[in-house]
Amino acid sequence: MNMLWLMLLVVFSSSVSSNGINTTRPDVVNIGAILSFNSLIGKVAKVAINAAVEDVNSNSGILNGTKLKVAMQDTKDSDFLGIIEAMRFMENDTVAIIGPQFSVTSHVISHIANELHVPLLSFAATDFTLTSLQFPFFVRTTQSDLFQMAAVAELVGFYGWRDVVAIYIDDDFGRNGIAALGDQLNEKRCKISYKAPLNPKESTEDIRNVLLKVNWMESRIFILHIYASWGIEVLKQAKKLMMMENGYVWIATDWLSTILDTDPSLLSAASDDIQGVLTLRMHTPDNELKRRFLSRWSNLTSSSSIGIRKSTDTFGLNTYGLYAYDSVWILARALESFFSQGGEATFSNDSSMTEFSGGHIHLDAMSIFDGGDLLLRSILQVNTTGVTGPIKFDADRNLNDPAYEVINVIGTGVRTIGYWSNFSGLSISPPMEVQKMKLKNTNSSQLYSVIWPGQTTQKPRGWVFPENGRHLRIGVPLRISYREFVSKGDTQGSQGFSGYCIDVFTAALEQLPYGVPYNFVSYGDGHTNPPTTDLLRMITRGTFDAVVGDITITTSRAKMVDFTQPYIESGLVVVAPIRKSNSSAWAFLRPFTPMMWCVTGIFFLVVGAVVWILERRTNDDFRGPPRRQVVTIMWFSFSTLFFSQKERTGSTLARFVLIIWLFVVLVLNSSYTASLTSILTVEQLSSPVKGIESLVTSNEPVGFLRGSFAKNYLTDELNIHNSRLVPLNSPEEYNRALKAGPSGGGVAAVIDERAYMELFLSTRCEYSIVGQEFTKMGWGFAFPRDSPLAIDMSTAILKLSENGNLQRIHDKWLMRSACSSEGAKQDVDRLQIKSFWGLFLLSGLACVLALLLYLINMMCQFFKHSRDVSQPASLGSFLQFLKQKEEDVQIRSKRRRSERVSNRIMHENGSINDANF
């Protein structure tokens, strides 16, 4: 009896956990697997899944005796069969499905999984649009194409390419992957210039036609995003079409690395077809679990293990096989958590399916997994380590820290040239090492060198001119003025055009390492200068492929097209008539400002007074009646201006003050002479217009070149009313309008670019540039937005500047010497006190110091003299002492000392006589 109760207690304790949750577990849990057995990914995944199920069932530390039973269905590369097999699983109480393998199939089956609450763990469906919002029961246990396309975009940006051509499979997998690529490229300021979809059922001839079409495109960067089953065929046809030569770039997504990992012998068989190709491989860090699984792989693929292949017909392990293996373990650990939380593998009928009862497809037999929500949460909470490394899902249900290897096919092997991860970008170090070194913010993107198609290590330019027989149409403005820049003739120049701009353009083309087929096309009616903005719009409309001419680079224009590096600087200037004027009778006063004159005069008097104070007691030249002394101070002060003072200075302090002052006078003299010379020279050229400031504040008419940007600048930036602006067409009209002046129906000044005005002034000396250049701009050649030719031409222009050819072309067309084009400066800066305050301060300090030392010396002499003459010291006696000549004071002091000595001797003699008496 006791034994019976003991057995009941054991059974009860095994069915009830310590917290009161029912933990009864089934003996077997049914899971399904939807694969394509004859595909590279499917055959590897089949072995990996069977191995994982066997490992889970043989591990006593998980599921506590519950066994996994996997049922695999072969879809035979058919999406339709995949859907049917998934529905069959739903009839057999399947708690989860490993797969589907293909993204297209996953889109459909995910709807069924949503309805029946059966989680799908897909190790190969990489389409990023299989989101958790629309398909909550779809769990991707591999990397998303969103990250793979981010890695591809990073590669494109790393090598500085701007346009790519996308060749892809035309289904959900291909279209969505290329859509992700387009978004990622936009972030790198790159774009897909052409999309070439391929039908999954296309023939070899169809593939050739598509490749021929993309070969006509400008870009030579091809992104190949297709299935592994016939990706090699595309590269094979590309090789036959000479599209694997120097200058081409092929970047294959991870389908190529999957092929090479599964069938390494392909490198020898098809090595010529895939040389120089870059591909990606999902990065799985090295760990002990992965090493053990790799060591078992050859045994797993032997005939004894799979029973369907010859012993010599083995295949390698690709990364999808690793993720398939981990998918089973993710499900096993989730089931362990599921059962621990009281979950039960029970199913209930779907009432919406009862109307489909009957027939061979028993839809009414499909049931809802009651614990599907709990199992799904358990799957997403798994945090473990598998053969692919750490396994944990983020908030978007993607595996944490996605990473890819960048592989270059070289000879009969492959070479890893770097890594990409979403936290470190491109690096030559594995992501885990980068993370350990904490180089997320400091590690710059870098890769090892690449052997490109054509067996070259030089990075391909990435684009060529389209091979459709059309030359570039270069728009050239048909100018009627300033033909030195652009002109059209019968024989001169390139294709009938000549001028400074044309020569610079053709010289830059010669610097390019490739030829550029082009034709110049004139734009304009030949009677007026064509508006530059209209000419640039022809580029945006596709009429012109570029514009060459005197095109100023402005902000608004840079928004329409891309400009090259400026090849000449040219800002807006003001040109006005100048006239000769007679110098004023008081022009000699203009070098100094009134304040400067006053301070200079005061210092002359101060220095003269200081020297007089220091010299008057010892120097007869500075003594005499008061009137004479005032005259002496005045004469001595101003005579130092010409270094012609007659009075001698004997004291050391006076000489010190005088030396400092003479240095100040020397500087003032030189500055005055230079400034007066400049005034008397420049003043002969004057104009009522002083610059752009005086024009803005006046109401006089202003001329400008018709069709230039100057009008918009004057009205929008300087707020000059449109009624004051007079459009002019040629230098001749400039001349007539300036001669007539505002009173004769002309203009007060003309505003145009410096490059034009220098030519205009070279033969017209009656005009000049007044004021300063008030804008800083340049001329450049215009190309369509994101044109790679604009970048190459900019580099060529810089080379022309460095080797001096740009200056030689300038001198050939624009060098003129008839008149100075620098103009006359209308407002000569007068010399101000702020420019000389240091000199005056130095002289002032010298005077103060000399007076202080003189005062101290005089006080010492005064006190000594007072003792000698037995006179009380007072301010009045001190001032009287200062007035006396030093020689008289000394004589008087000596006399008083002699008298005191005589008196003392007489007193002493009298005392002696009295004592004798």
Phi, psi and omega in degrees: 000316179296322179296323179296315179296324179295319179295319178297321180296320179296316178298318181294318181292331179284343181257351181233126179280174182295333179264009174088009182267136179290121182244027177296126184245145176286160178288326183225139174243127181273126172233153180246162177218124181250110185225167169248103191298331184269005178268160180299317181287319184295317183291326176289318181295325180300313178296317183295319180293316178299320179295319181295318179298318179296319180293321179294315183292334180270358181263112182285349181275004181221142177069355173049049175097345177287135182254145173271135176239114184257135174244120182256140178235135181268120180273350179053042179061022181249123176294325180297313179296325178298321179293316180298316181295324177297320179293327178292324177298323182295343180275348190244034176052051178271126184276337180198159180234129173274112185124196357293165182282325186255145181293322181298315178296322182298325180300319183281313184295331180298328176295320178294318180298322177300320183288321186256003175060040178252115181295141174249123178251098184262123180266357186222348179278099188264000181301121186287346180281355173283070189275163180288338181288313181277324184235077184295335182268005174266123179240118179272117180260022174224187182278149179275149176296341178300320180283323178298319179289330174296322177293319179297315179298324178295322177297314181299314179293326181297320181270003173078021178275153185248324183238144175226159173249129182258122174250121190212162177283134186272071172213188183301320180299311183288312183296315182291325176296318179289328175297318177296321178298317179300318179295318181291323178294323179300325179292337178262011183060036175240175182203162172270112183279337180205138177248129182239093180283148178239132176286133180302340181258012184291153179268177178299322179294322178295321178297318179299319180297319178294318180294322176298322180293315181289337179290343176280346184286165181287320184286144175244019177256110184251124175258120186250108183237088184220189179274153181293339187296327179220025176293323179297326180297323178297314179293327178296316179291326176296322178297318180294331180270013178063033180258014175242029182263183179302133179104343180266151175228127177240122176242112180260140174290188193290002177297325182288317178296328177297317178297313184293326177288323183283322182229080182299337180294343180297333180298327178279321184287323185236030185296324181293333184278342187235016181295132176083000182286141172262140177217167181246153174222134176300128185274125175240116185296152181287134175207174184294320180298318180293318180296320179294321181291321178296323180292336180273347193298319182297324177289324181294328182268004178284164183298331180291337182269320186250339172065013183233357183229159175290154181297334180271352184260067180263169179215160183276175181258123176257172185294332177294328175296321177296317179291328176295318177300313181293332180298321178295319180290325175300315180295321181296316180291327176292322177294323177300315177293324180298311181290327179294333179269009178091011180291148180232143180275068181246155184226152178226153183289146176268114184299333181288348182265351184296331181288348178261019181293151183093168181085175182282330177267108187275077180295329181291344179279345179290135186234159180272132176282113185296326182263019184300318181295318180293320178295322179298316178296323179294322178297315184288343180265001180298133177221096186214186176235130180238195180290340177268001180108199179300136182240116177200140182262142177271188184295335179266012178066025172260149175296140182295151172052060176295142182210153180224150171265141176259120189241139177245126178279119183228121178059233179256026179213185178231156180224128176281117182262355179167186182225156172229137171220160185285353179250344182235354182069210180279138180201154176275351179259147176302150184304321181296323178291320178298319181293321179294323180279357178055049181258022184302320185259350185246340184282117179280150181297133179201153178219160173287167182295155185240142168265109186274167174307140186092006177059046179236148176262355179281128182300127178297147178297326175097358179201157174219172174285138184305137181271054179244017174082357184263127176279159176295134176265109183260114177284134179231126180293134179272091186278151173249357178221162181049056183287354174295335180275309179216130176210154180243128178225189182274325187232341187285153169067192182273122178054038176088358180248149178213173179126173182301311183296321180294318180295320178296319181297312182292325177293323177293322178298325180292341179278345182286147180279013181212161180275149180236108176284128183208162173224134174280136178232120182287151179226121180138163183266356179082359181248330177225156177292129183291143177297129183295322181298319177297323179295320180290329178295336178295335176289315181295334179274353180088003179291318178243149175267347178191166175227130180239131179160196180277071185258115180280136179277115176235168182297313182295323180288325179293341176282341181268319186222173173259134179254154173279178170303135178301138179255356173203142176269139182199105176255173181283139177225165179252128177245130182218160176294146176238154180221155177278137180229147179285146180291147178288153179294338181252023182296337182291344179274348188287335180303326181252145172286162178304320178297321179296319178297316183296312182295320180296316179297318180298320181291326174302313181292319181297314181296320178297319180293319180296315179297321178299317179297317184288337187252341192295331182282338184241349187239117181295339179294339182251019178242170180131192179298157181305318181298318180295321181294321178297317179297321180297317179299313181296315183294314181298319183299306188278342176289339177293341178299329182248010179057040185237024181294135181272329183294134178272147177247128184253329184283151180294320181294319180294320178294323177299314179296318184292324179295314178299316183293321179297327175294318177298316180297322179298315180295316179298319181298313181295317181295318180297316181297316180295317181293319179295320177300316180296319181294314183292336179275309185288329185296344180285344176247111183224159180211143177294338178268123183262350183151190184294329181296316180292328178292320182296320184278348180269179177243018184275153181290149182232134179265153177209163181282125180299134178090354181270170180282354185299324182298310180297324180294317182293322182279318186277319185268322184258356177058036173277129185295143184300332182292340180274348186269131182242114179286135179233151189253339189206166176300328178297319177292326173303311184300312182295318182292321179289323178294319181293322180073171181301325182287337181255019179086009180261214182231157178281329181200164177239136178248123179203179183284148184302321181301319178291316187292328178295323175291319181298318184280346184297338180236009182226092186280352180279358178237163180202158172284127180246144182074194184256158172295124190253007168220153178239105182224185179204169177256143178213167175271140186257139178224166177299160180302137178064024178286125178293337179294330178297322179291315180295323179292326177297317177297321179295321179295321177297322177296319178299322179292321183289323182271003175087356181293328180296320178291323179294322177294321178298313181296327181296318187258330193242356182284120178227149183224009183294315179226154177285131180264004181281338177084180181247136178279119189276338184235095181282127181293129177277153181286128185246165184296331183295340180279346186232009185297332178294319179294316180295322178297319179297316180294319180297318179297322178297319179294315181297315180297318180295316178297320180296314178296322178296318181296317179298318179296317181294323180294320177297316179294323181295314180295324178292318179295323180296320178293321182295320184263005180054047181246134178295141180279123178214166181296320180295316179294328177293317179294322177295324178297319180295329181286336184284151177286141187298326181292318178296320180296318181294319179297316180297320180294321179294320179297318181293323179293322179295320180296318180295323179294318180296316180298320181293323179293316180296321180295321180291320179296318179298322180295323180292318180297319180296326180289321179293322180295000000 
